[in-house]
mmCIF file of C-alpha atoms in Angstrom:
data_model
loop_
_atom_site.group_PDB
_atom_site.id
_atom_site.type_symbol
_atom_site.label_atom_id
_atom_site.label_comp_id
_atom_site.label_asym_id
_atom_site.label_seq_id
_atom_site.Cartn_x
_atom_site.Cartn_y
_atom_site.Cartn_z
ATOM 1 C CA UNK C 18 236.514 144.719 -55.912
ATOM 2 C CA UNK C 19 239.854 145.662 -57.412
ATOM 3 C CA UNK C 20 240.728 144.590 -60.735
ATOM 4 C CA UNK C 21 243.915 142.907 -62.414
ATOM 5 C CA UNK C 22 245.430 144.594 -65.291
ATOM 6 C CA UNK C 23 246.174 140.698 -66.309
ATOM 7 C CA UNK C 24 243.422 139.036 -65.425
ATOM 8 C CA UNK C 25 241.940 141.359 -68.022
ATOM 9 C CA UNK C 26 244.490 140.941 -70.824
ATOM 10 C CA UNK C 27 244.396 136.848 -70.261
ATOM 11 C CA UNK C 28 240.218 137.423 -70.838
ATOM 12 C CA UNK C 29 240.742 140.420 -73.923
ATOM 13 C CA UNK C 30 242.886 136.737 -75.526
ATOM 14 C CA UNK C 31 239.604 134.980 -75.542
ATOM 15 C CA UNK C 32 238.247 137.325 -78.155
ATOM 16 C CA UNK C 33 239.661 138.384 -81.951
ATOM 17 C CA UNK C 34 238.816 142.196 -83.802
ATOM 18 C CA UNK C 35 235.980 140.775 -86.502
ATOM 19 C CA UNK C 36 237.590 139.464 -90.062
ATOM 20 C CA UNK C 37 241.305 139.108 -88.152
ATOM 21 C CA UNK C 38 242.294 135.445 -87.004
ATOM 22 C CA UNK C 39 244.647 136.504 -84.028
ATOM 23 C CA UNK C 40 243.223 137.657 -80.239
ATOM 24 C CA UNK C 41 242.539 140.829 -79.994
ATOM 25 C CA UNK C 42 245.565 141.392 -77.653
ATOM 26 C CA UNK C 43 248.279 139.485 -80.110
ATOM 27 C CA UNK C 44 247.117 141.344 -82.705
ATOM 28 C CA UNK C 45 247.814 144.783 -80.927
ATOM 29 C CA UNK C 46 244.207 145.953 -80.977
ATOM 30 C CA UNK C 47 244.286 146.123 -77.512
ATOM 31 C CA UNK C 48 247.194 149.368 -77.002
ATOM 32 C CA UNK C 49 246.246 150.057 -73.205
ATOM 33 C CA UNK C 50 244.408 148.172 -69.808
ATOM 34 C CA UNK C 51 244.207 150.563 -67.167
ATOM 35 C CA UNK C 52 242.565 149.710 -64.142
ATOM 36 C CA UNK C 53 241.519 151.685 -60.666
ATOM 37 C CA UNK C 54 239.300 149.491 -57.967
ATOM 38 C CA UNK C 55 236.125 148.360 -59.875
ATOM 39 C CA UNK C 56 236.618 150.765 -62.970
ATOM 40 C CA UNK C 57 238.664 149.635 -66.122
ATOM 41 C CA UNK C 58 239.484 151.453 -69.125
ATOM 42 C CA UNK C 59 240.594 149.820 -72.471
ATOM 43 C CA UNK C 60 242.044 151.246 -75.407
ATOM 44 C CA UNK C 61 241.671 149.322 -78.840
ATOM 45 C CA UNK C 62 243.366 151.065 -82.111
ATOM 46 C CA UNK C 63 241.196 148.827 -85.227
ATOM 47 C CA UNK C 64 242.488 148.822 -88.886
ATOM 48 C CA UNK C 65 239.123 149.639 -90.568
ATOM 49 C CA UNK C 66 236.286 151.871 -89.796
ATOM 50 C CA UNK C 67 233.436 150.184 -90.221
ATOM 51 C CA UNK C 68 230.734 150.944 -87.573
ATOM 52 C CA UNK C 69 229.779 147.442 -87.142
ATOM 53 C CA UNK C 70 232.704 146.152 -86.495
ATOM 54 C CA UNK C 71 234.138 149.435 -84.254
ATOM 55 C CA UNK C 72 230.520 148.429 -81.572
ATOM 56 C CA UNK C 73 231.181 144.546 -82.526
ATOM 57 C CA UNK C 74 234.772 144.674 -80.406
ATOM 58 C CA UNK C 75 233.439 147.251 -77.761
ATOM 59 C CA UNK C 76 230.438 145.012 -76.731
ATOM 60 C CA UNK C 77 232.791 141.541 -76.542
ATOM 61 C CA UNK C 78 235.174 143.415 -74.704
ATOM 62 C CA UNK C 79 232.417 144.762 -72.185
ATOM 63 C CA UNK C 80 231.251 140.893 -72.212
ATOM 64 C CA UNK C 81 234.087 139.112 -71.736
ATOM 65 C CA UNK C 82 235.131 141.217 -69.039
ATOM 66 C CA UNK C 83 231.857 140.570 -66.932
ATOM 67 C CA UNK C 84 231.871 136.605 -67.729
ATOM 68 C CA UNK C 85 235.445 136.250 -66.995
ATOM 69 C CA UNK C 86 236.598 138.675 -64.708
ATOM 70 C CA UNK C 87 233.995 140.325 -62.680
ATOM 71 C CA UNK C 88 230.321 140.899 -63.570
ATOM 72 C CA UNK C 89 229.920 144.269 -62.346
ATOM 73 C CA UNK C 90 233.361 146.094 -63.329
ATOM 74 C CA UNK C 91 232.638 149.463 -64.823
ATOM 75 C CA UNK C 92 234.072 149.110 -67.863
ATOM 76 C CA UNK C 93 234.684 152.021 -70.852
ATOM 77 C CA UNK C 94 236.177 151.033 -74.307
ATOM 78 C CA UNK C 95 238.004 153.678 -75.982
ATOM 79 C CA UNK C 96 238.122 152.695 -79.807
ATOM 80 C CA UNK C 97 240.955 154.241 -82.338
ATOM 81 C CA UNK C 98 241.087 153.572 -85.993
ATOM 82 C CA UNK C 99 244.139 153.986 -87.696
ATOM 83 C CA UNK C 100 245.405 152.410 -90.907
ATOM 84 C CA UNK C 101 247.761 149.900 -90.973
ATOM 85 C CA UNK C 102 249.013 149.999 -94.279
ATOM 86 C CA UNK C 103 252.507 151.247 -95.831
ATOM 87 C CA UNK C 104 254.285 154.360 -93.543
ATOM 88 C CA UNK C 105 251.876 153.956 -90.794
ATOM 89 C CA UNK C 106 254.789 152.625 -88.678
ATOM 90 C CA UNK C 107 253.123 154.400 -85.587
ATOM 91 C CA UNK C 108 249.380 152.752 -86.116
ATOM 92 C CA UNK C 109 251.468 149.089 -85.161
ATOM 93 C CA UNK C 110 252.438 150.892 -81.933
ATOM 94 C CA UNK C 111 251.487 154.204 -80.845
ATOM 95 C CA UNK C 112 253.861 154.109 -77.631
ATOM 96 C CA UNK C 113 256.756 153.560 -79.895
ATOM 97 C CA UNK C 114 260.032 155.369 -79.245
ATOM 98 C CA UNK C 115 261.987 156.572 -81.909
ATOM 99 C CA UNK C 116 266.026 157.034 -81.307
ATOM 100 C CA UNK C 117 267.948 154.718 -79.255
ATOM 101 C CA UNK C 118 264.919 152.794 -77.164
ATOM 102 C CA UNK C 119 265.431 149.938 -74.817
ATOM 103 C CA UNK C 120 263.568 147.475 -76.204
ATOM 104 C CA UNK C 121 260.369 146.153 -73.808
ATOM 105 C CA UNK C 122 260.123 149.377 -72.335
ATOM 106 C CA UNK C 123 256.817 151.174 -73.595
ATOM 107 C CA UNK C 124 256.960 154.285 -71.660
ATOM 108 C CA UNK C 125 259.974 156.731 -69.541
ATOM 109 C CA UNK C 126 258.991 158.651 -67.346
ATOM 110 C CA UNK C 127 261.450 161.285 -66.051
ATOM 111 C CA UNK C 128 260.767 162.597 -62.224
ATOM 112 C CA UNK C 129 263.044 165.980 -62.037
ATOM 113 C CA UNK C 130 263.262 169.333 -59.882
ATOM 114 C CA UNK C 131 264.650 172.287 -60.008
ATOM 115 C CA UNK C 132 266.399 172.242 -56.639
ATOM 116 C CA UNK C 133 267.083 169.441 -53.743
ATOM 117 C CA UNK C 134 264.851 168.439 -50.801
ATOM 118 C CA UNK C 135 261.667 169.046 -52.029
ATOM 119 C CA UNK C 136 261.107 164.973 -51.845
ATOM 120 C CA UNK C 137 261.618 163.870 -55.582
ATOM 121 C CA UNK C 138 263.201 160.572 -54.891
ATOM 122 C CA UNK C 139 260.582 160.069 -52.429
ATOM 123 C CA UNK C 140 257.886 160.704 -55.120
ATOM 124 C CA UNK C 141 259.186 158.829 -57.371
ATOM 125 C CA UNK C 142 259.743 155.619 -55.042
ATOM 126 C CA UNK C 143 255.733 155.858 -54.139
ATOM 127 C CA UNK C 144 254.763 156.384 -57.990
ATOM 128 C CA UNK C 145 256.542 153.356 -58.516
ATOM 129 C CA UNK C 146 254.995 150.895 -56.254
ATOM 130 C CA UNK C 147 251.696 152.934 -57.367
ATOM 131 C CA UNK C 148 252.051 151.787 -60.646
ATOM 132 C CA UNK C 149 253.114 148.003 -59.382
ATOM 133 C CA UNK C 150 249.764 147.842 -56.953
ATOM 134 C CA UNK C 151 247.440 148.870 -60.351
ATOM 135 C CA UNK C 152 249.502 145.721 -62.218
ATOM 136 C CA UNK C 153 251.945 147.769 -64.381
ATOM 137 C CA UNK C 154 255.500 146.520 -65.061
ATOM 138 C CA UNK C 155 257.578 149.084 -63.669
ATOM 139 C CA UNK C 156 261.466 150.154 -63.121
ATOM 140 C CA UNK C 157 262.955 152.922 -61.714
ATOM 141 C CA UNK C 158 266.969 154.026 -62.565
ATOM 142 C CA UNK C 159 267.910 155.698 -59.659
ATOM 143 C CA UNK C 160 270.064 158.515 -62.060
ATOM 144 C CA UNK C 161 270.983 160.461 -59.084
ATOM 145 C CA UNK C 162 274.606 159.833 -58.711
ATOM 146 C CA UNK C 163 276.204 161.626 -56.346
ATOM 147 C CA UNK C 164 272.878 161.029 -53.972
ATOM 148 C CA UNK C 165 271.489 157.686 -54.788
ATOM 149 C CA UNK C 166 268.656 157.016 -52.130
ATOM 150 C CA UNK C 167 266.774 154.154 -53.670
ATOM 151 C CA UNK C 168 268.680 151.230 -52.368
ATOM 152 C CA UNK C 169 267.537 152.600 -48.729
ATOM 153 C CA UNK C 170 263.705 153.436 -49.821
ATOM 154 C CA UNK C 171 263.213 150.152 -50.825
ATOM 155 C CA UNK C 172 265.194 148.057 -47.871
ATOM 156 C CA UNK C 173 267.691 146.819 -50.716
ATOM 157 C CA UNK C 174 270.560 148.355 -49.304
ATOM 158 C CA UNK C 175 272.924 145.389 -49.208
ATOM 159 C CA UNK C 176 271.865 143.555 -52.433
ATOM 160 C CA UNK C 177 274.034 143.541 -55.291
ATOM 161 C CA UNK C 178 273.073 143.018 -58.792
ATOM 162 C CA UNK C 179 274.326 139.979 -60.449
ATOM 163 C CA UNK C 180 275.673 139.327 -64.337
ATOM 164 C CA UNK C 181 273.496 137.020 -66.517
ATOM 165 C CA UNK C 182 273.632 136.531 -69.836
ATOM 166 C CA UNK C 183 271.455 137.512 -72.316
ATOM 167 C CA UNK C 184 271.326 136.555 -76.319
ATOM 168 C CA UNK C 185 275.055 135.695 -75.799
ATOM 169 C CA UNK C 186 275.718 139.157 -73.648
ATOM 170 C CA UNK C 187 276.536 139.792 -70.624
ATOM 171 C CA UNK C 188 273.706 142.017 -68.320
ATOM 172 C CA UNK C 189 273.154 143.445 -64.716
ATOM 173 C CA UNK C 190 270.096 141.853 -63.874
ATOM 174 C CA UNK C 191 268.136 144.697 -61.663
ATOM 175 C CA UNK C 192 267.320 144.159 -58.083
ATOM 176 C CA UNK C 193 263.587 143.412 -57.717
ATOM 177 C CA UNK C 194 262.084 144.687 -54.251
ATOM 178 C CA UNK C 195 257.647 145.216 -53.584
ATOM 179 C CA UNK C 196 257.078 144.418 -57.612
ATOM 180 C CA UNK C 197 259.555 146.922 -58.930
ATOM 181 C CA UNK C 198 262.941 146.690 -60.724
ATOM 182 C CA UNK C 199 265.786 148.792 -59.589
ATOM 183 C CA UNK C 200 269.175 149.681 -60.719
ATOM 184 C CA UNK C 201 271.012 152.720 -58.637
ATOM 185 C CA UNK C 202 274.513 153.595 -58.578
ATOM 186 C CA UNK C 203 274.212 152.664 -54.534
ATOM 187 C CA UNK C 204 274.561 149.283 -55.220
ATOM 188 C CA UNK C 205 278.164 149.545 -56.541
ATOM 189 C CA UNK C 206 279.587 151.739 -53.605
ATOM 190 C CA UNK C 207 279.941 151.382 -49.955
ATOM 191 C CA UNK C 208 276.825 153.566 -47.611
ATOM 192 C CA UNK C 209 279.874 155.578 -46.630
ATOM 193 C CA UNK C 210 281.382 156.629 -49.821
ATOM 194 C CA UNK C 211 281.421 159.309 -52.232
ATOM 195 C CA UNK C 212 281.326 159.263 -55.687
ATOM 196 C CA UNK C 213 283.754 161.664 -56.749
ATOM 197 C CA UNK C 214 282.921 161.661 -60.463
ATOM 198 C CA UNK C 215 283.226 164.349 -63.194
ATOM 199 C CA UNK C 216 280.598 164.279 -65.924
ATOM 200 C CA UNK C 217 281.330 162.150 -68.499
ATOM 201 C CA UNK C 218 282.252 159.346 -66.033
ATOM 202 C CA UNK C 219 279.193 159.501 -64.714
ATOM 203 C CA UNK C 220 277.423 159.497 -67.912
ATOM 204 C CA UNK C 221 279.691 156.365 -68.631
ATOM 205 C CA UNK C 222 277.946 155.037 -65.599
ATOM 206 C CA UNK C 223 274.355 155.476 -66.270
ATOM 207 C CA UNK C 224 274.545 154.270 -70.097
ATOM 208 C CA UNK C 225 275.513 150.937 -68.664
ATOM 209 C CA UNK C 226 272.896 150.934 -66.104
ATOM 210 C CA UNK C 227 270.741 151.414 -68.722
ATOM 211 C CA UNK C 228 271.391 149.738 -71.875
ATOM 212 C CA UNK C 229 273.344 146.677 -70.126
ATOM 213 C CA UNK C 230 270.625 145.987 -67.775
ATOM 214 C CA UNK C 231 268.269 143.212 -68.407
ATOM 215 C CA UNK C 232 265.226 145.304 -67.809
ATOM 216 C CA UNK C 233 262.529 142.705 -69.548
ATOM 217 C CA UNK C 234 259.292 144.131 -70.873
ATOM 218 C CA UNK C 235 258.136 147.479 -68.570
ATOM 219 C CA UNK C 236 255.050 149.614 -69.328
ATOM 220 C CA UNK C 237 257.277 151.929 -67.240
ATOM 221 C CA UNK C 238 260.590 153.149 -66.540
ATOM 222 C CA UNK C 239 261.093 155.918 -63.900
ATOM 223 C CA UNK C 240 263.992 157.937 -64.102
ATOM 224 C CA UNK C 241 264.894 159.951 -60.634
ATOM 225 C CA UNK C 242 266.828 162.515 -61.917
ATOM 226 C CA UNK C 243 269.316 164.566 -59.786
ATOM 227 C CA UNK C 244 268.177 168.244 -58.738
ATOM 228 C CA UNK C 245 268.390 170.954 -61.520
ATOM 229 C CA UNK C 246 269.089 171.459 -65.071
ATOM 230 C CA UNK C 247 272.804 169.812 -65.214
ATOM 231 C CA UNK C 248 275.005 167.750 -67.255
ATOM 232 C CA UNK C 249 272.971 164.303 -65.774
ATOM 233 C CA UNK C 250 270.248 165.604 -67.366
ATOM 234 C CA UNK C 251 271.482 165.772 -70.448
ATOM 235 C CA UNK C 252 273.208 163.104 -70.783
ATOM 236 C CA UNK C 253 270.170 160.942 -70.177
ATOM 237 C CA UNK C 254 268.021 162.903 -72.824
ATOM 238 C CA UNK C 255 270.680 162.563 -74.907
ATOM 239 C CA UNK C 256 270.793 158.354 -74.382
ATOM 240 C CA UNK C 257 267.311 158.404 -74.020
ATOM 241 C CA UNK C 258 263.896 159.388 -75.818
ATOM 242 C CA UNK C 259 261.800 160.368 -73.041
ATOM 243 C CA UNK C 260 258.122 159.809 -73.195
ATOM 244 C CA UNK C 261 257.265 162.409 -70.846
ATOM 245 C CA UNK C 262 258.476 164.074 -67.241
ATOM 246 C CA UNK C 263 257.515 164.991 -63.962
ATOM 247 C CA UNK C 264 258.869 167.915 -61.841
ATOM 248 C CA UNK C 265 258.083 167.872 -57.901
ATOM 249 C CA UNK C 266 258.411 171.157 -55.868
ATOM 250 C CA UNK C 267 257.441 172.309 -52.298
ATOM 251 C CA UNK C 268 255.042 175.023 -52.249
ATOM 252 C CA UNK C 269 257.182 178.155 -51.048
ATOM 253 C CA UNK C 270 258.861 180.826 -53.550
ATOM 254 C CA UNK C 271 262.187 179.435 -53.907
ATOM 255 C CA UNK C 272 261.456 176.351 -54.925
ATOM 256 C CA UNK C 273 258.828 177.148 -57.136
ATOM 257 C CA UNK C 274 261.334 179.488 -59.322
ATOM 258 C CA UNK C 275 263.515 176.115 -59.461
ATOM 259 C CA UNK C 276 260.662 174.069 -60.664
ATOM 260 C CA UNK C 277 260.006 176.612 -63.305
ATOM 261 C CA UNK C 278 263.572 176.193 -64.431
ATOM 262 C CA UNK C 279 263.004 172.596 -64.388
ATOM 263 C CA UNK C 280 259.816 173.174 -66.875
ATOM 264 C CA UNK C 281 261.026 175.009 -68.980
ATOM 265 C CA UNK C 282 264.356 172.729 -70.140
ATOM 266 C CA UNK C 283 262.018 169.996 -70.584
ATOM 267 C CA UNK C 284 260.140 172.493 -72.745
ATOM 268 C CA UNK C 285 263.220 174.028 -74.411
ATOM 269 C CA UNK C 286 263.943 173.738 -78.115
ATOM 270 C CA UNK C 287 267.176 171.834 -77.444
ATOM 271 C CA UNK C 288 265.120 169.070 -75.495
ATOM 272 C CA UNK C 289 261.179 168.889 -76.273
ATOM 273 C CA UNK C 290 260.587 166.232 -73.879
ATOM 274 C CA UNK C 291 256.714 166.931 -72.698
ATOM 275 C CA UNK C 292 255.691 167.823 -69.115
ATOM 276 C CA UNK C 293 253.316 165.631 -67.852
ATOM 277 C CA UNK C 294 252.630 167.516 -64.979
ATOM 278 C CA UNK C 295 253.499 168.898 -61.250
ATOM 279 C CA UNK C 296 253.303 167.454 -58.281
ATOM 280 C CA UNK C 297 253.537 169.724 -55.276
ATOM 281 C CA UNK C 298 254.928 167.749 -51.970
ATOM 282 C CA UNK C 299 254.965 169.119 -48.576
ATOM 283 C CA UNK C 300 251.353 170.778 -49.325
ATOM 284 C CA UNK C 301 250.222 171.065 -46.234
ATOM 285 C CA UNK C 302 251.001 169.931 -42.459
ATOM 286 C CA UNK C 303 248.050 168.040 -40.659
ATOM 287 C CA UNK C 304 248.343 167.145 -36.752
ATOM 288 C CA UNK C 305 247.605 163.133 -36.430
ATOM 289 C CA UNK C 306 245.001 164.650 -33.515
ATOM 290 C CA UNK C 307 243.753 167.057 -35.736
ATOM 291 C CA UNK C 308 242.707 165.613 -38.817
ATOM 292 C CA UNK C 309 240.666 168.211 -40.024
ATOM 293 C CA UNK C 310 243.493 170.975 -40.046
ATOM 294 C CA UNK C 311 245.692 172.030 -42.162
ATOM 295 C CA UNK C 312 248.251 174.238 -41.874
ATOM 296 C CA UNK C 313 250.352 175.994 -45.250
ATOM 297 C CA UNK C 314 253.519 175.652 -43.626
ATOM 298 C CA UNK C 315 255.271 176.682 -46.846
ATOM 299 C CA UNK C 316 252.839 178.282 -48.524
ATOM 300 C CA UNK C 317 249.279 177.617 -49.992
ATOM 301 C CA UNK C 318 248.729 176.256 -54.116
ATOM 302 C CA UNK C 319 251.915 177.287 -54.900
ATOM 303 C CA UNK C 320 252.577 174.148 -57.197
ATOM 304 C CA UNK C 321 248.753 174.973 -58.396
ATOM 305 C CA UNK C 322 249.200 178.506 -59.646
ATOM 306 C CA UNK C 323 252.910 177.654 -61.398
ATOM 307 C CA UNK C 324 250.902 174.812 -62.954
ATOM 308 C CA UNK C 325 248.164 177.574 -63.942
ATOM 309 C CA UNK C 326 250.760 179.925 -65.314
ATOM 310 C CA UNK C 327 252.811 177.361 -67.177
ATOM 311 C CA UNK C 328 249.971 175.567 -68.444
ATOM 312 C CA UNK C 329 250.690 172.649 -67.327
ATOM 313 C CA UNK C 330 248.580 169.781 -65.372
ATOM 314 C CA UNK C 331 248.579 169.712 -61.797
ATOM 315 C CA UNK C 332 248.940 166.433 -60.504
ATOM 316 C CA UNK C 333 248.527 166.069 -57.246
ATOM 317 C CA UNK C 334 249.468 167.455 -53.292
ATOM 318 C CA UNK C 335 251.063 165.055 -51.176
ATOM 319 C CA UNK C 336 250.778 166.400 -47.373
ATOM 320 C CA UNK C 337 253.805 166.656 -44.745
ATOM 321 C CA UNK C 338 253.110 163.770 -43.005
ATOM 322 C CA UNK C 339 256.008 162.328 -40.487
ATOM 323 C CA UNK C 340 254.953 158.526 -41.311
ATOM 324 C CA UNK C 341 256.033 159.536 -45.150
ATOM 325 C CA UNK C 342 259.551 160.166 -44.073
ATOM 326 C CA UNK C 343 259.928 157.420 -41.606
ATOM 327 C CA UNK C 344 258.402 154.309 -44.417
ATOM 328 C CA UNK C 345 261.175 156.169 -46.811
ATOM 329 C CA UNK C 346 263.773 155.174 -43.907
ATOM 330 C CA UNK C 347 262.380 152.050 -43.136
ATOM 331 C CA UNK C 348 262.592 150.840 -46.501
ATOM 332 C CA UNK C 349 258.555 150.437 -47.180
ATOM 333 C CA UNK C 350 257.079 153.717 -49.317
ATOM 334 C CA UNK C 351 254.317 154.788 -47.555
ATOM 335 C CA UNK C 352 252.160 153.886 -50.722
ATOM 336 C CA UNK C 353 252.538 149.809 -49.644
ATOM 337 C CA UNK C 354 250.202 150.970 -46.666
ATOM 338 C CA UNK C 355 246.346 149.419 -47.078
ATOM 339 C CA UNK C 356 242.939 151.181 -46.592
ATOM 340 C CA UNK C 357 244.879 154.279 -45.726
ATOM 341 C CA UNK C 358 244.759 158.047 -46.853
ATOM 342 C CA UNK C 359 248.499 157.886 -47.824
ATOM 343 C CA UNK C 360 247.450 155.422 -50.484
ATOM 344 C CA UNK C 361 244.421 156.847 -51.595
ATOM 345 C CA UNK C 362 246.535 160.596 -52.204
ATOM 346 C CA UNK C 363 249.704 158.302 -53.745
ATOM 347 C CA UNK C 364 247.114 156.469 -56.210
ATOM 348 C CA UNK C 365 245.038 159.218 -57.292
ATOM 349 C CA UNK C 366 248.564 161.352 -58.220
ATOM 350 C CA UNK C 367 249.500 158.185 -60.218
ATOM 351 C CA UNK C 368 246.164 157.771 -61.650
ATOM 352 C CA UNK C 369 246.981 161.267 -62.652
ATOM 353 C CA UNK C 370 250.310 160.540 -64.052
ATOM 354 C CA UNK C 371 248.891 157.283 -66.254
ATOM 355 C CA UNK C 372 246.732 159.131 -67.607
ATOM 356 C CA UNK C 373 248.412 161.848 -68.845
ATOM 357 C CA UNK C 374 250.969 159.710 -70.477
ATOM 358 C CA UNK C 375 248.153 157.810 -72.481
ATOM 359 C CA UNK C 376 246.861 161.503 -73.484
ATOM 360 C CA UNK C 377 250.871 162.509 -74.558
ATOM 361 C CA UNK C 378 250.914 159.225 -76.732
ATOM 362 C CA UNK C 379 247.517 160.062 -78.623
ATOM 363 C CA UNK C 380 247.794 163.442 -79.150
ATOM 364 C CA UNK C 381 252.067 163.956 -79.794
ATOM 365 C CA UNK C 382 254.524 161.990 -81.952
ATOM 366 C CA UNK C 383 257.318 160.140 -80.027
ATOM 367 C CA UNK C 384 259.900 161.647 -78.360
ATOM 368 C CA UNK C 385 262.944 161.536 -79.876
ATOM 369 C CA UNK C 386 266.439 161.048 -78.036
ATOM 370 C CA UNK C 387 267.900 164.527 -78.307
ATOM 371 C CA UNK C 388 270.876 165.441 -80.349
ATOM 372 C CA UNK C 389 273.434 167.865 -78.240
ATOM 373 C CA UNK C 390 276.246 169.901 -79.624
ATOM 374 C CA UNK C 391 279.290 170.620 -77.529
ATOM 375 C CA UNK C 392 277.786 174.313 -77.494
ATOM 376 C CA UNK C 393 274.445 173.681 -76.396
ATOM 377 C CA UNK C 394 273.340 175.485 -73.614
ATOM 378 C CA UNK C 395 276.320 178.664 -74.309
ATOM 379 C CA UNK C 396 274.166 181.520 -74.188
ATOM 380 C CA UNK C 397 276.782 183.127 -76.598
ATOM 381 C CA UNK C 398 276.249 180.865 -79.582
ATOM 382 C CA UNK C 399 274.427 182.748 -82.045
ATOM 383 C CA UNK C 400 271.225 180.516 -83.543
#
């Protein structure tokens, strides 16, 4: 049976941390509900640390679960305790963002490479609907502007996004399409034009997209970024504390060196935005009449040994399959497909990716949105 992230939270409501009068999920206890199939994993960050009431809220929230939701879910508790008292702004909410947030939005998730065609926007399209099949909230800013492709991934070419207003101000209400909410430059120009922008119009652009956009509460926000390490890029770290990023590469040589690029800006002391991982796409070709073989078209674990040197996670291969490509031009992300292996590669990479962001918000502070001189980046400044 496959679990519902809110089926789960509605139950968790039922139930209150011992000695506190609120639910345990209005009273923040409850930080994270992941779910995959059968298996659910729930983090709970408590006030005190008394053993008996740290097993107390593990075994009601293993009970509730089997009364209310389903009896044999394989369910794990995770328990933090953190005080709660004066300067422990954090211990309220260990997701929060520090600089200039969106408010609602508990994680960003940035989906870069270092170079073009190696399948990024088509990553990130499949991560996204992912995330909306497990029962996240998610959005994804399509932040490539001079090649916005997620209007045509998700069959939403024509649709325009419409002003509503919001606390007395006027936003662009996203355009929602298989669970997910999407804002792309695409939708203000025609197919056939180009946006002929320099940088800080462009920048002008995005900001808008993303601070006048009535995004509503998201667990996440993807960002597809353009290819390389460019003005975009910094512009949106700049807006934007980033919880974490993703590059994509292809397997062979060149790209890899690009990806590294890519790695190591996020990395850089000028941005410190953590790497959640790499994902390598085009892995491996394998003939629909030969299931069993694969063949390294572009070279074999590429992605795995960059991942190795740069000591960073490896999160998944995606194979080059020709039914990939055409659901990207049809409008449907392979990912919407059921029972198939598509799905089963597309979940386990975002499996990957969920997790790694609930590891970056334990173990590191939040990201902060970067501060950028008009120098930064000149190789001749002198530090």
């Amino acid at each position: 049976m496959k679990l519902d992230r809110k089926d789960i939270l509605t139950a968790l409501e039922t139930i209150s941390v011992a000695g506190e009068g609120k639910n345990m999920v209005e009273s923040g206890a409850i930080q994270n509900v992941i779910t995959f199939g059968d298996e659910v994993l729930v983090d709970v960050l408590l006030a005190t640390p008394a053993l008996h009431i740290k097993k107390r809220a593990e075994v009601d929230i293993i009970k509730v679960i089997h009364e209310k939701v389903y009896e044999k879910a394989k369910v794990k508790v995770n328990i933090k305790v953190e005080s709660r008292g004066f300067g422990t702004e954090k211990a309220e909410n260990p997701n929060l963002i520090k600089g200039k947030a969106i408010p609602g939005i508990s994680n960003i998730i940035a989906v870069a490479s270092g170079k073009g065609g190696v399948g990024k926007s088509t990553i990130t399209a499949n991560l996204a609907v992912s995330l909306a099949k497990m029962g996240f909230k998610v959005g994804v800013l399509d932040a490539d502007i001079y090649g916005p492709s997620m209007p045509i991934m998700f069959d939403v070419e024509t649709a325009k996004p419409i002003s509503i207003e919001v606390d007395g101000k006027s936003k662009m209400q996203p355009i929602s399409s298989y669970g997910v909410e999407l804002l792309s430059i695409g939708f203000f120009t025609k197919p056939d034009q180009a946006v002929i922008w320099r940088g800080p119009m462009a920048a002008k652009a995005l900001n808008q997209m993303i601070f006048d956009a009535n995004w509503g509460e998201l667990d996440f926000l993807l960002i597809d970024l353009p290819p390389g390490t460019g003005d975009i890029h910094l512009s949106i770290m700049q807006s934007l504390p980033i919880t974490g990023a993703v590059v994509v590469s292809t397997p062979q040589a060149v790209a890899l060196a690009d990806a590294k690029k890519g790695v190591s800006m996020f990395l850089s002391d000028a941005v410190k935005v953590p790497v959640l991982g790499i994902i390598e796409n085009m892995a491996y070709f394998t003939p629909e009449e030969l299931p069993e073989n694969k063949y390294y078209i572009f070279g074999k674990e590429g992605a795995k040994n960059l991942a190795a040197d740069l000591q960073v996670p490896l999160l998944g291969e995606v194979p080059l399959v020709q039914s990939i490509r055409e659901a990207g031009d049809y409008g449907r992300p392979a990912a919407l497909q059921t029972d198939s292996v598509l799905a089963a590669i597309f979940e386990t990479i975002t499996r990957n990716v969920v997790q790694e962001t609930v590891n970056r918000n334990e173990e590191l502070p939040p990201t902060e949105a970067i501060k950028i001189t008009t120098m930064a980046g000149c190789s001749a400044v002198k530090k």
